[in-house]
Coordinates of C-alpha atoms and ligand atoms in Angstrom, one line a residue:
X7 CA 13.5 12.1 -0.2
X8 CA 11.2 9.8 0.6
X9 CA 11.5 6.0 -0.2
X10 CA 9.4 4.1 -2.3
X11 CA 7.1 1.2 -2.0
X12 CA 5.5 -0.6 -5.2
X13 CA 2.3 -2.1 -4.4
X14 CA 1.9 -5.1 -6.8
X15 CA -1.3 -5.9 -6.2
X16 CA -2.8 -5.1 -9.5
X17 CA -0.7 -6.9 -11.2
X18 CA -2.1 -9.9 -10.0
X19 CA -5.7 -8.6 -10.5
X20 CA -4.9 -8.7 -14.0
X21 CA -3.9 -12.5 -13.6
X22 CA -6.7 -13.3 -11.8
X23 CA -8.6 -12.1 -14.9
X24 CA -8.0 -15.6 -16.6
X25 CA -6.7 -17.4 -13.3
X26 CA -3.6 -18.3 -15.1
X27 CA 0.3 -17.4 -14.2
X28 CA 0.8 -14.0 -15.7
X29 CA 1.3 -11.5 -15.3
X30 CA 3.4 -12.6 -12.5
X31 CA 3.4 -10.6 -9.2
X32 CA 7.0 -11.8 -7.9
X33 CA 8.1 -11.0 -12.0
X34 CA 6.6 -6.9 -11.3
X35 CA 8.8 -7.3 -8.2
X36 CA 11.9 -7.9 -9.5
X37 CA 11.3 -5.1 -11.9
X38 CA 10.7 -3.3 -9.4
X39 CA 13.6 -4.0 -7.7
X40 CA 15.5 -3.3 -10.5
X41 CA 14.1 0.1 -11.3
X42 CA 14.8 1.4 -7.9
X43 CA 11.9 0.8 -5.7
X44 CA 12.7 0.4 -1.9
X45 CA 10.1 -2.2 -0.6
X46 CA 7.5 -4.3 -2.0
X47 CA 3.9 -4.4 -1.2
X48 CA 1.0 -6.0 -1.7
X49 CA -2.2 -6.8 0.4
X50 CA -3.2 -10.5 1.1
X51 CA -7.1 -9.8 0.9
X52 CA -9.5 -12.1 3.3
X53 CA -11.3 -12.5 -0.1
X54 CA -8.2 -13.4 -1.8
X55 CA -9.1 -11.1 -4.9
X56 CA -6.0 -10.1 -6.3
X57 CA -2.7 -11.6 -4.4
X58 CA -2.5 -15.0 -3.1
X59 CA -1.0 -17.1 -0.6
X60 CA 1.4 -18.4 -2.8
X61 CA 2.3 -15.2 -4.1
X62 CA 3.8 -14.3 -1.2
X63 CA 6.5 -17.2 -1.1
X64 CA 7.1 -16.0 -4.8
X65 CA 7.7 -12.8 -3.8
X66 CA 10.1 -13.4 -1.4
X67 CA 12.3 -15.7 -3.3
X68 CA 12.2 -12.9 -6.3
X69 CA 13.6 -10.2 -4.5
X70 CA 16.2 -9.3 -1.6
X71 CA 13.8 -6.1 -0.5
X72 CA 11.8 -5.9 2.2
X73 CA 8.0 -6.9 2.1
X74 CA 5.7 -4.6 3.5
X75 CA 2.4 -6.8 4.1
X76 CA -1.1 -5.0 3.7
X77 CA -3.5 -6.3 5.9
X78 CA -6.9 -6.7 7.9
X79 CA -6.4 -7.4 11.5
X80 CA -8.4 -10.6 11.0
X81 CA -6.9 -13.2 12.7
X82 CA -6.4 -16.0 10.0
X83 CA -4.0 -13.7 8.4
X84 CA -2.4 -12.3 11.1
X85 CA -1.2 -16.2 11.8
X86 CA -0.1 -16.1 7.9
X87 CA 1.9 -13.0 8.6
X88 CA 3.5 -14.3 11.6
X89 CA 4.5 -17.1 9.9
X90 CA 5.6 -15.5 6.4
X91 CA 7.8 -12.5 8.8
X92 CA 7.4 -10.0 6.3
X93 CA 10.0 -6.8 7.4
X94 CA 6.8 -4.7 7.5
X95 CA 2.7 -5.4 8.6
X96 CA 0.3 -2.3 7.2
X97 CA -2.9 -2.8 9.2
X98 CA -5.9 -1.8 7.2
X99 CA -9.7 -1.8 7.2
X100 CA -11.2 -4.2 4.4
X101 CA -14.9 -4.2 3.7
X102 CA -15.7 -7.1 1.4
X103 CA -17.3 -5.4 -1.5
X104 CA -15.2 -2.1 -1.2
X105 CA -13.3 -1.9 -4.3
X106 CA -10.0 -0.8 -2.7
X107 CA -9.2 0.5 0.5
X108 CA -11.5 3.5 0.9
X109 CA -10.5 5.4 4.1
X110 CA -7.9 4.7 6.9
X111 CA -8.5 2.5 9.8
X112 CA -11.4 3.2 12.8
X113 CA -9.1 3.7 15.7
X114 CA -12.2 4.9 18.2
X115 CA -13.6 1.3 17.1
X116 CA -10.7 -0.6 16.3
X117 CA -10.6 -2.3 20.2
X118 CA -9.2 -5.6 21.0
X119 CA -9.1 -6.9 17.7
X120 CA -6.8 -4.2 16.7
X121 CA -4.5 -4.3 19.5
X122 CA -4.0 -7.5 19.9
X123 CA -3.1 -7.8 15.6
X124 CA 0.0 -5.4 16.9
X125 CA 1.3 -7.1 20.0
X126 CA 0.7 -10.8 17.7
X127 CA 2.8 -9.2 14.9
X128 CA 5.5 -6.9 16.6
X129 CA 6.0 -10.0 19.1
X130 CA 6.9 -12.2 15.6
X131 CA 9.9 -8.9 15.5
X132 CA 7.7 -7.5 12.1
X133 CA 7.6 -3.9 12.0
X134 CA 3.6 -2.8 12.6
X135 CA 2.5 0.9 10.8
X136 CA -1.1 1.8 10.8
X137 CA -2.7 2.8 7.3
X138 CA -5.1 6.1 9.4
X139 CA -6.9 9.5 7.7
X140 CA -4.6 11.8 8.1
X141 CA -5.8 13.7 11.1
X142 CA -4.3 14.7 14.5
X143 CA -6.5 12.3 16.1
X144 CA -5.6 9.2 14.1
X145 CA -1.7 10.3 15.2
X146 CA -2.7 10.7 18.7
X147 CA -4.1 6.9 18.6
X148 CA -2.0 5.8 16.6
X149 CA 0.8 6.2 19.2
X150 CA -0.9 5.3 22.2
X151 CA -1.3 2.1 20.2
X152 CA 2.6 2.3 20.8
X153 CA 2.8 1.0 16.5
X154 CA 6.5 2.7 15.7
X155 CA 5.1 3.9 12.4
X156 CA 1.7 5.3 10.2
X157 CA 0.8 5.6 6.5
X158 CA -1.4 8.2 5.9
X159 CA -4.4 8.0 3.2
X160 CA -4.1 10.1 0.8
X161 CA -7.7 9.8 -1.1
X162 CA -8.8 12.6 -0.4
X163 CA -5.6 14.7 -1.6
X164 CA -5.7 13.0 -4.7
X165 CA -9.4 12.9 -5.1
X166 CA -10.1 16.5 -4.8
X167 CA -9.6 18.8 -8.0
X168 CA -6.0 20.4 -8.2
X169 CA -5.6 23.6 -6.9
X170 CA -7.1 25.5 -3.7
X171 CA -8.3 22.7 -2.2
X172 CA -6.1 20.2 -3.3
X173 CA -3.4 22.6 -1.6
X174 CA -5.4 22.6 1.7
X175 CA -5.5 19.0 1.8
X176 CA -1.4 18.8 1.1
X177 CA -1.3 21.8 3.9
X178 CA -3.5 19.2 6.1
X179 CA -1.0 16.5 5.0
X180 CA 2.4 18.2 6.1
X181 CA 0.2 19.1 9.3
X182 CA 0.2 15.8 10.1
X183 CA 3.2 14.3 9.4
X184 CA 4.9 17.2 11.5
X185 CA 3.0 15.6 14.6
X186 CA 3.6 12.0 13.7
X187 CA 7.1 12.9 13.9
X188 CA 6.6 14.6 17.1
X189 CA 5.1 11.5 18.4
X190 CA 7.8 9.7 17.6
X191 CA 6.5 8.0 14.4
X192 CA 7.7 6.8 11.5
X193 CA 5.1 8.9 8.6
X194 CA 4.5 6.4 5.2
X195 CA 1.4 8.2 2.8
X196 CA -0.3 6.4 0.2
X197 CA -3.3 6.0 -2.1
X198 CA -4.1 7.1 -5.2
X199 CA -0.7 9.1 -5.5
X200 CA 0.0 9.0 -9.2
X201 CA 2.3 10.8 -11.8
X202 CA 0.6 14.2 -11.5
X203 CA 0.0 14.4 -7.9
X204 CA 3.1 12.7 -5.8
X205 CA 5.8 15.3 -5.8
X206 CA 4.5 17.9 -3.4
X207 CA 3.8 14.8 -1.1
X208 CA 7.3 13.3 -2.0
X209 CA 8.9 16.8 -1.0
X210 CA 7.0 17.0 3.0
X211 CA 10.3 17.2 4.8
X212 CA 9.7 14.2 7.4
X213 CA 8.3 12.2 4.7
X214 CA 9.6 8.6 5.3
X215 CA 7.9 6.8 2.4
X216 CA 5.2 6.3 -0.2
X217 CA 3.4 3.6 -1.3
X218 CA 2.0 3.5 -4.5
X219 CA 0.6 1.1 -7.0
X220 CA -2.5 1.1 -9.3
X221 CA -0.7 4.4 -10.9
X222 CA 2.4 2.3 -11.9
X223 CA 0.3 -0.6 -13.6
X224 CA -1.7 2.3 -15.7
X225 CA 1.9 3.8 -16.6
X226 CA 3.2 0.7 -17.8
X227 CA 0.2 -0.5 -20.0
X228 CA 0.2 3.0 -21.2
X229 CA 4.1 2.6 -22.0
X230 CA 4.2 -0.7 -23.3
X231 CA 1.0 -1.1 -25.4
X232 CA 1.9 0.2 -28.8
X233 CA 5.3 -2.0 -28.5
X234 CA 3.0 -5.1 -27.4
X235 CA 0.9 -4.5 -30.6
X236 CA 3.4 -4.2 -32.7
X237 CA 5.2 -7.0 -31.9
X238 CA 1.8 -8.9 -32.1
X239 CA 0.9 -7.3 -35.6
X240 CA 4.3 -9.1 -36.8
X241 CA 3.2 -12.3 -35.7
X242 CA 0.1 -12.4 -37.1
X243 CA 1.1 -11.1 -40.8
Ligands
PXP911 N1 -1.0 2.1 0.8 C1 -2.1 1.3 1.3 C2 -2.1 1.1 2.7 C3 -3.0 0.8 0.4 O1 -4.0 0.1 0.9 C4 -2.9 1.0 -1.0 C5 -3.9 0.4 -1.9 O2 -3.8 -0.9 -1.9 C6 -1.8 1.8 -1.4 C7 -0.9 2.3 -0.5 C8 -1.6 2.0 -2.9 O3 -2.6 2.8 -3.4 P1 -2.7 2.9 -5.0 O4 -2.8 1.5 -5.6 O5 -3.9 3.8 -5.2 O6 -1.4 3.5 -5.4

């Protein structure tokens, strides 16, 4: 069974909604942590949209798990994850006005930049997994980036409509974690994995983990709603 990785990013797109304090990111970690999950994540954005710096102190001193850090291999913040030591770096492509991370990264085009995010980060001892499409070709460069681990995107499984093809993609999937492990890699997936949709992923043999997050923030306003109203519709009588 594959661990679990709660991304709490949209949590703090909901503060950043008024700019205020709440809800608190480090708050949905400790829940987190308390409901099971195996790792944190979140993804320090160049434009800052959702988490911020200050979030990821927070988060540290709310929870004993390890921090898996989402993140472009821009340099600025590549210095801020040296610095911060996070147990885990995801490296991942950010376009400015995408409105979440729409593919895995460009390893034909990825060059210098790229490489030299991995040696700067594994040198600071933080484990370095590449968030790729999951094709035998992002594997193959994956490890001759010599990263110990990958995530693979899984947008597309979860995009496509259930059934035949959504089988082909999870058949594609398994595919590819078998060679990652082959390769010697540590195989993450994530993206857009959600409560209809994650336990044929969850049940590929070599899977090591899954990251997941916007599905969790839906589930819990979905959960908690009524209760919040109610409470509310006490108050205000
Ligand atoms: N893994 C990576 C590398 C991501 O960039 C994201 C999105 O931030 C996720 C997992 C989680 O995706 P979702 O929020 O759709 O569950």
């Amino acid at each position: 069974m594959p661990k679990l990785g709660v991304n709490v990013d949209h949590v703090a797109t909901l503060r950043q909604a008024r700019r205020g304090s709440l809800p608190s990111p480090a708050w949905a970690a400790r829940e987190a942590q308390a409901a099971g999950a195996s790792s944190i994540v979140c993804h320090l954005r160049e434009d800052r949209r959702h988490i911020q710096d200050s979030d990821l102190a927070t988060i540290r001193l709310a929870v004993r798990l390890p921090l898996n850090l989402e993140m472009a291999a821009h340099p600025e913040i590549v210095r801020i994850a040296c610095r911060l030591k996070p147990e885990q770096a995801t490296l991942v492509p950010e376009r400015r006005r995408e409105l979440t991370t729409e593919g895995g990264l460009n390893l034909r085009q990825g060059g210098r930049r790229l490489s030299d995010a991995v040696r700067r980060l594994s040198d600071a001892g933080i484990r370095v997994s590449l968030f790729i499409d999951p094709s035998f070709d992002s594997v193959r460069r994956s490890a001759d980036l010599g990263v110990p681990m990958v995530e693979l995107h899984t947008g597309r499984y979860a995009e496509v409509a259930a059934g035949a093809a959504r089988r082909r993609e999870l058949e594609k999937l398994k595919e590819v974690v078998r060679l990652g492990r082959k390769e010697g890699l540590i195989v993450a997936a994530g993206h857009g994995l959600d409560y209809t949709n994650t336990r044929p992923v969850a049940a590929i043999p070599e899977m090591e983990e899954l990251n997941i997050g916007f599905s969790i923030v839906v589930r819990a306003i979905e959960v908690g709603f009524r209760r919040a109203v109610k409470e509310m519709v006490r108050l205000a009588r």
